[in-house]
mmCIF file of C-alpha atoms and ligand atoms in Angstrom:
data_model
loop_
_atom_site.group_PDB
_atom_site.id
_atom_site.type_symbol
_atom_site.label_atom_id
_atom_site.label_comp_id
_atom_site.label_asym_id
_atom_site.label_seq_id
_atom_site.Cartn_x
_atom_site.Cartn_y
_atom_site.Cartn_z
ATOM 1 C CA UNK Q 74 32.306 38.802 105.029
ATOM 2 C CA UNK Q 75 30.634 40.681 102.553
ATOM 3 C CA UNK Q 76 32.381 43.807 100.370
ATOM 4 C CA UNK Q 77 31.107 46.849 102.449
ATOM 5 C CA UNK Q 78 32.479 45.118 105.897
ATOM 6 C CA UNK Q 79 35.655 44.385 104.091
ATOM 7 C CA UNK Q 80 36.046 47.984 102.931
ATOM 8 C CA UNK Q 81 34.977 48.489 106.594
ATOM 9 C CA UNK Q 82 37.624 46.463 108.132
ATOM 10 C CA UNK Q 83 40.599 47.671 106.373
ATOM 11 C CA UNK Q 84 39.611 51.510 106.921
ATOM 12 C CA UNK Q 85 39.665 50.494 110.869
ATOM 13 C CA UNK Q 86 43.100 48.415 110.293
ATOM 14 C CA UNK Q 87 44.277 51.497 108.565
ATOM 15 C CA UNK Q 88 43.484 54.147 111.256
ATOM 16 C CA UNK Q 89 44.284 51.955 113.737
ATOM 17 C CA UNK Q 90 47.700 51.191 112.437
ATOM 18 C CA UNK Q 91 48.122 55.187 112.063
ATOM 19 C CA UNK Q 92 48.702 55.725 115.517
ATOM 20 C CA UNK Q 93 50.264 52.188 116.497
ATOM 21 C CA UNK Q 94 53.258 51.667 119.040
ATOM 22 C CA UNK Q 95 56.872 51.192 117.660
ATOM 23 C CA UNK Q 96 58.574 48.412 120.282
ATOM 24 C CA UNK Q 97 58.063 49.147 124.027
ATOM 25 C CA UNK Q 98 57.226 52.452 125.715
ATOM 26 C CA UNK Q 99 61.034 54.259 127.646
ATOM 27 C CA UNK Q 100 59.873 55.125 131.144
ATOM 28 C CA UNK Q 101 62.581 57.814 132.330
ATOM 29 C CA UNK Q 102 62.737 59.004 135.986
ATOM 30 C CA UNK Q 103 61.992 62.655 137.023
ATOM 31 C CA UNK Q 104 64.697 63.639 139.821
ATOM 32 C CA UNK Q 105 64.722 66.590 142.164
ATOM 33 C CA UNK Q 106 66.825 69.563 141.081
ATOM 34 C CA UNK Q 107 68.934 71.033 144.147
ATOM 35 C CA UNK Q 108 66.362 73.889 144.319
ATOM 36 C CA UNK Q 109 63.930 73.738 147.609
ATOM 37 C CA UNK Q 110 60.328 74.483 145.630
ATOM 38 C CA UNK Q 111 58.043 71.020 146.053
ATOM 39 C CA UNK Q 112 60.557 68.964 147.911
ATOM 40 C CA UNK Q 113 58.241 65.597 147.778
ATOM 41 C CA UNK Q 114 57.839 65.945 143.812
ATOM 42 C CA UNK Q 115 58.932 63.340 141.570
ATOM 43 C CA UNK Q 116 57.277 61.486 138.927
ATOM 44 C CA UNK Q 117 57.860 59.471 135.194
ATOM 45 C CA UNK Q 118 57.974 60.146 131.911
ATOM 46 C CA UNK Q 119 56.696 57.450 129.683
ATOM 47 C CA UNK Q 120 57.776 57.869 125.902
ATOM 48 C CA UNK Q 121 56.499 55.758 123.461
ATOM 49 C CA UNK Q 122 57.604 55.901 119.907
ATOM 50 C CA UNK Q 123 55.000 55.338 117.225
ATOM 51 C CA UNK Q 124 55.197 54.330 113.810
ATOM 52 C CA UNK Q 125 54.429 57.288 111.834
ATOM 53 C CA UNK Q 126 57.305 59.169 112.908
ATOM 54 C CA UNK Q 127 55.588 60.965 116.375
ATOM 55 C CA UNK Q 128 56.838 60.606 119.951
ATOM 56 C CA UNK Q 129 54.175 60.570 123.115
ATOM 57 C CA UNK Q 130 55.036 61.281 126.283
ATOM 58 C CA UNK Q 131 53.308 61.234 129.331
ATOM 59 C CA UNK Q 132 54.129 63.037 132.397
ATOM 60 C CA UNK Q 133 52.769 61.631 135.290
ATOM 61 C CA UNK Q 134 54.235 63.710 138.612
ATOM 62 C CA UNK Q 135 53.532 63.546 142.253
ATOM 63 C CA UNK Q 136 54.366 65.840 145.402
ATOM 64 C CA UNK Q 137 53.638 68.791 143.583
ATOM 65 C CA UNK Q 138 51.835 72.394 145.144
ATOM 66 C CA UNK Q 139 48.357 71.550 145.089
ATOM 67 C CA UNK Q 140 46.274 73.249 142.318
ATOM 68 C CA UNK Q 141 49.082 74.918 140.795
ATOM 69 C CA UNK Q 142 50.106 75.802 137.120
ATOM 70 C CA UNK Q 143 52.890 74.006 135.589
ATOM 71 C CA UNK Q 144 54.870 74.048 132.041
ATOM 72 C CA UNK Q 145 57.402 71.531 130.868
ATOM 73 C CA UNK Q 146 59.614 71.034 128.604
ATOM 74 C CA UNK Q 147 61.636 69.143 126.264
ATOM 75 C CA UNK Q 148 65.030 70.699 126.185
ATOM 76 C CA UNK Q 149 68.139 70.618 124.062
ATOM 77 C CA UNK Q 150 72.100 69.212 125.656
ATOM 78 C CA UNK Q 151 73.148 72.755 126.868
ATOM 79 C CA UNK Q 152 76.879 74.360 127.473
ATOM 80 C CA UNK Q 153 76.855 73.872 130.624
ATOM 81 C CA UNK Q 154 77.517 70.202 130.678
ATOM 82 C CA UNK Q 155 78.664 67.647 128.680
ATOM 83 C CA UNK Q 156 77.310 64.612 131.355
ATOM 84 C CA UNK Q 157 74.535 66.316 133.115
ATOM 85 C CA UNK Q 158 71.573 67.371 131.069
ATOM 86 C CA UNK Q 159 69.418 68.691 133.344
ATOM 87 C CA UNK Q 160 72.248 70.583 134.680
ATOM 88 C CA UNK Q 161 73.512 71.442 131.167
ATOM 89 C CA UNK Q 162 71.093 74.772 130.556
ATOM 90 C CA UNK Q 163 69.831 73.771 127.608
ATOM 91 C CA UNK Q 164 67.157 75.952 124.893
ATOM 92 C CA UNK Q 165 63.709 74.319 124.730
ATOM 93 C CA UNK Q 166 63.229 72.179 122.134
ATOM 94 C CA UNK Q 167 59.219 71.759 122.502
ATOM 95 C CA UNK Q 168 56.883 72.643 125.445
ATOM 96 C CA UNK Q 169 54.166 70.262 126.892
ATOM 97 C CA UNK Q 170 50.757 71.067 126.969
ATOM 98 C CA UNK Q 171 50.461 73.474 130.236
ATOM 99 C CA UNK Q 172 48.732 71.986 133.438
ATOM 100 C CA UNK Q 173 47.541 72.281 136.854
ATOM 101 C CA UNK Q 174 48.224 69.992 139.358
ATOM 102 C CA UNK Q 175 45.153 68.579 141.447
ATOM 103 C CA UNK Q 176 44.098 68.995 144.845
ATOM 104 C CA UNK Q 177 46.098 66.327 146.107
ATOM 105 C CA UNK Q 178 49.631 67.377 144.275
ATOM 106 C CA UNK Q 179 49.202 64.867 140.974
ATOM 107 C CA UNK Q 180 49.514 66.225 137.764
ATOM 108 C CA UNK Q 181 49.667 64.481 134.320
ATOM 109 C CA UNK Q 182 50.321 66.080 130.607
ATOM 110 C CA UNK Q 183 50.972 64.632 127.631
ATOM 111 C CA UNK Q 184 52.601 65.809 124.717
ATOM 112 C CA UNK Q 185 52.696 64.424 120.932
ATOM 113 C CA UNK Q 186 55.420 65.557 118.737
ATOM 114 C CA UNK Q 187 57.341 64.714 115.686
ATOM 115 C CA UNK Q 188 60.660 62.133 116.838
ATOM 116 C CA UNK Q 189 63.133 64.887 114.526
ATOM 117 C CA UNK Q 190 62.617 67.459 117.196
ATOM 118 C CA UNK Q 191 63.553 65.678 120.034
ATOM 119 C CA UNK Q 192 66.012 63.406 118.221
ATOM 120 C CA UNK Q 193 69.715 63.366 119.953
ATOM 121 C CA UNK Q 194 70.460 66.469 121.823
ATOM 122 C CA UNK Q 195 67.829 68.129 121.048
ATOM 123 C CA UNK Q 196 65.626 65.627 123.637
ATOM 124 C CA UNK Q 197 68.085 65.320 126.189
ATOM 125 C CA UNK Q 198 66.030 66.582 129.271
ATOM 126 C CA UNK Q 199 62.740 67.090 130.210
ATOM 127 C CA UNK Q 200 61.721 69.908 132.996
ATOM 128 C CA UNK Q 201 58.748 70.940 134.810
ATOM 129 C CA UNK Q 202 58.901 74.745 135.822
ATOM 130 C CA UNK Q 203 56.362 76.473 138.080
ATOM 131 C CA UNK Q 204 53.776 78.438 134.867
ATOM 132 C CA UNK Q 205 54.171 81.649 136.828
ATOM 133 C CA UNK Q 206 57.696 81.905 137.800
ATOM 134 C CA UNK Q 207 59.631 79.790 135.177
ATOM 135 C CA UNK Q 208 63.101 80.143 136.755
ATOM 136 C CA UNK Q 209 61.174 77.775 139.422
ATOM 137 C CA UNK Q 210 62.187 74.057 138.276
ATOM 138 C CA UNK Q 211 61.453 71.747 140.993
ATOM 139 C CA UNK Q 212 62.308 68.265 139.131
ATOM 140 C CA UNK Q 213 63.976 67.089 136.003
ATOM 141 C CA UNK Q 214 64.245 63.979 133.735
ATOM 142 C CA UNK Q 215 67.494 63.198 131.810
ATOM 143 C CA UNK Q 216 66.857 61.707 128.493
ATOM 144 C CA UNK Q 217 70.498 61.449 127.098
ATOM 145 C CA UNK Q 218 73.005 61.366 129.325
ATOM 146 C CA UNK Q 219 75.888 61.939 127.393
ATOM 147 C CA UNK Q 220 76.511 64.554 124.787
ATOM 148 C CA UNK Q 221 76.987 64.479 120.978
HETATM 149 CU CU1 CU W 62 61.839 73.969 130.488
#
């Protein structure tokens, strides 16, 4: 190998290693909140931590109203519970890229942020709310079960 593929070599080892996994990715259930909007929805979260300090995760959600706008969120261990994030009414902590479900009720979004703002209680849930009438949360994952 001669000097300008070596160079070569260790800039490609160097980005690569940028955005490398830490350990296996979490894949975390999405259950239905007792509301009646999209009864058939459901889905996974898959978070994967990597090693310079950022957290992806990757909604993937089924049963959802056809071609319709959706936010989610990471949110914080609310007052409302102490065992039950996603009944816990919790502040957001960070939002997920906004999307639209498809034609057949799939919908996918994927958020990269840094681990400290979804570290402990502030990641205990994540929720996916209808984009124009946010009170509307059809599913929920819990992240951290327990608070504190
Ligand atoms: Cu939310």
């Amino acid at each position: 190998m001669n000097t300008r593929n070596l160079g070569l070599s260790v800039l490609l080892l160097s980005l690569l290693s940028g955005c490398m996994m830490m350990g296996q990715p979490r894949n975390l259930a999405f259950r239905h909140n007792p509301v009646t909007a999209d009864p058939n929805a459901a889905g996974s979260a898959r978070v994967t931590t990597m090693t310079d300090g950022m957290v992806q995760t990757t909604l993937v959600l089924t049963g959802l109203t056809p071609n319709k706008a959706y936010i989610a969120h990471y949110h914080a261990f609310g007052p409302a519970s102490n065992t039950d994030p996603c009944a816990s009414n919790g502040p957001v902590s960070v939002g997920f890229p906004s999307f639209t479900s498809d034609a057949s009720g799939n919908g996918t979004t994927t958020l990269m942020t840094e681990a400290a703002k979804i570290a402990g209680d502030a990641g205990a849930y994540i929720n996916v709310h209808y984009a124009d009438a946010p009170a509307v949360v059809p599913i929920c994952a819990p992240v951290k079960t327990t608070k504190g």
